[in-house]
Coordinates of C-alpha atoms in Angstrom, one line a residue:
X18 CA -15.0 -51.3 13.1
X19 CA -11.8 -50.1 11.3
X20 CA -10.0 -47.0 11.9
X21 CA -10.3 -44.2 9.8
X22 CA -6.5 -43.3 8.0
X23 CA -5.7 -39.7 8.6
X24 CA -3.3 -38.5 5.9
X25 CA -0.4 -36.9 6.8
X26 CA -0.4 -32.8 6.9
X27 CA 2.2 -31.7 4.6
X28 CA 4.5 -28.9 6.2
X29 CA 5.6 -26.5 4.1
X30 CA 7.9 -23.2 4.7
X31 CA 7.9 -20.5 1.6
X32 CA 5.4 -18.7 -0.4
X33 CA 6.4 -20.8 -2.8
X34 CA 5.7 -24.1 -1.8
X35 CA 2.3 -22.9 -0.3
X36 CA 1.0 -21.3 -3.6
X37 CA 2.3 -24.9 -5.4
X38 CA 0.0 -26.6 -2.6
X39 CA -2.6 -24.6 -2.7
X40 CA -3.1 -25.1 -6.4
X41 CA -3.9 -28.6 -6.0
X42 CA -6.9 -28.0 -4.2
X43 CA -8.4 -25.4 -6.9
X44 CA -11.9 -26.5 -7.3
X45 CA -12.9 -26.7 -3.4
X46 CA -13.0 -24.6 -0.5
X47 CA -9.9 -23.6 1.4
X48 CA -10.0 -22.2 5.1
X49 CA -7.2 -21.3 7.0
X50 CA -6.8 -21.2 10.4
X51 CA -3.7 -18.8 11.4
X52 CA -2.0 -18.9 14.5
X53 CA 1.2 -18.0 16.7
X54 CA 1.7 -22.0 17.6
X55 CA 1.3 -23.4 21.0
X56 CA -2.2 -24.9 19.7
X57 CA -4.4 -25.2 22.8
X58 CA -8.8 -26.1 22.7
X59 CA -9.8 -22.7 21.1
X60 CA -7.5 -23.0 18.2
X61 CA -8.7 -26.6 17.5
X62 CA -12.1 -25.7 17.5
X63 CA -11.6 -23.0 15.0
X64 CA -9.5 -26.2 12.7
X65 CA -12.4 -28.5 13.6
X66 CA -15.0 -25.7 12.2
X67 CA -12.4 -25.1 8.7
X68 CA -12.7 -29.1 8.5
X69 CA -16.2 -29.1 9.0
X70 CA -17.3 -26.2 6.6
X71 CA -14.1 -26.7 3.9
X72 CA -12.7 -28.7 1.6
X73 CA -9.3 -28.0 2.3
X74 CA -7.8 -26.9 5.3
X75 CA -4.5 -25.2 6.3
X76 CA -3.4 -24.0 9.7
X77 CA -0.4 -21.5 10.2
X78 CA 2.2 -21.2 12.6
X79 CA 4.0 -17.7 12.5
X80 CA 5.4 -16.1 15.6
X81 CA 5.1 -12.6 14.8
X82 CA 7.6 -10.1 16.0
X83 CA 5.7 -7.4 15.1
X84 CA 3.1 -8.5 17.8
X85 CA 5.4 -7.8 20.9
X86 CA 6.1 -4.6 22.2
X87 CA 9.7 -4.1 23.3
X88 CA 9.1 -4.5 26.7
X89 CA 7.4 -7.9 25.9
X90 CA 9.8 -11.3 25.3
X91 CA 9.8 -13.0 22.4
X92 CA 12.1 -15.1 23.3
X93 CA 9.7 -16.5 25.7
X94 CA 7.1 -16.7 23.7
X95 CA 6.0 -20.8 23.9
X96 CA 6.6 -23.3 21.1
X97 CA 5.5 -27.1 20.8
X98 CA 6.2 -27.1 16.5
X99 CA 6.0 -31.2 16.7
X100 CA 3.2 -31.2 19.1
X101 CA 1.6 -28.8 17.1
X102 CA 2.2 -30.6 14.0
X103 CA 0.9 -33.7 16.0
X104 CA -2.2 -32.0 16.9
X105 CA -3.3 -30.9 13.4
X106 CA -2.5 -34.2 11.7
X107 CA -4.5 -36.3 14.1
X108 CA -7.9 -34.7 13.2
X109 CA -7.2 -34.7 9.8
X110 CA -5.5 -30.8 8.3
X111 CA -3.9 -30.9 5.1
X112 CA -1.9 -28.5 5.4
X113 CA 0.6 -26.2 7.9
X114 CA 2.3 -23.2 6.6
X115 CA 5.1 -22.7 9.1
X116 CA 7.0 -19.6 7.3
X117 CA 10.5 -18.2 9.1
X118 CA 10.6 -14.3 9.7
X119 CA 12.4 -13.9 6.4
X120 CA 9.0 -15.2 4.5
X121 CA 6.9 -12.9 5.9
X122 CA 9.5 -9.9 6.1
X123 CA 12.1 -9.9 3.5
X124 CA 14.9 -7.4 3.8
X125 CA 13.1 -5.4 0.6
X126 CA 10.7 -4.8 2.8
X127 CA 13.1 -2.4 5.5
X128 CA 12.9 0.6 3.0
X129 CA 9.0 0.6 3.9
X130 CA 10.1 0.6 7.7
X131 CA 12.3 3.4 7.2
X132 CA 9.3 5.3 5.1
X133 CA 7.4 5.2 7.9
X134 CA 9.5 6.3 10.1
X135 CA 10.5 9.4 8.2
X136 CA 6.4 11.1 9.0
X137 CA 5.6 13.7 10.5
X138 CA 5.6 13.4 14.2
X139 CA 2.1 13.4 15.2
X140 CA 0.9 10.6 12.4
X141 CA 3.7 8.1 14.1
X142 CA 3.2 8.7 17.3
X143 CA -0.4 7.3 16.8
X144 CA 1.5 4.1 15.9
X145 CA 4.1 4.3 18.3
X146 CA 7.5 5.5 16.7
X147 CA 9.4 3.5 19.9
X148 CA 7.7 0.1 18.4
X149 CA 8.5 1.3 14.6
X150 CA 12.6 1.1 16.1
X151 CA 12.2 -1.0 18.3
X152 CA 11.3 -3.6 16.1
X153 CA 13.0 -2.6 12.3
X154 CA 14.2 -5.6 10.5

């Protein structure tokens, strides 16, 4: 019996080099599988489903700040990138996108913060205004 060869999953960073990657799989099914990292047994069952039901399949790692309240640490939060990485490539994902908090919030982005913060009082405090400055890029 010979082993099956498991290609390697590419890593990739920006918008960019995502889109470029993605292209090359035009013609099939693409699923993604996002996550905040730290991959345990439910996460791989959702990969194992994307690899099961699509062509392609690209997992995500993004810690999002915007997730934790101030009171919560983020600098705490767990991280296993190369374990993770291990992980996916052993059963086979093409893909991770693995963007830094500059990808996914570039500073053009602080006027909308700003925006929101300038509301009327009663639609922020539905979203918490202490959250909005707390967390402001």
């Amino acid at each position: 019996m010979t082993a099956e060869l498991k290609q390697k999953t590419v890593v990739v960073s920006t918008i960019d080099e995502i889109k470029k990657l993605t292209d090359t799989f035009r013609g099939g099914t693409i699923g993604l599988v996002p996550t905040m990292g730290y991959l345990h047994n439910g996460h791989m069952n959702l990969v194992k489903q994307s690899l099961n039901k699509c062509d392609h399949t690209v997992g995500s790692i993004f810690i999002n700040p915007r997730q934790f309240s101030p009171s919560e640490d983020l600098d705490i939060y767990p991280s296993n990138l190369a374990g993770d990485i291990e992980k996916l490539e052993s059963i086979g994902v093409d893909a991770l996108f693995y963007p830094n908090r500059d990808t996914i919030y570039p500073l053009k982005d602080l006027k909308l913060v700003y925006k929101l913060m300038e509301l009327p009082n009663i639609c922020v405090e539905k979203v918490g205004l202490n959250y909005l400055k707390e967390w402001q890029l």
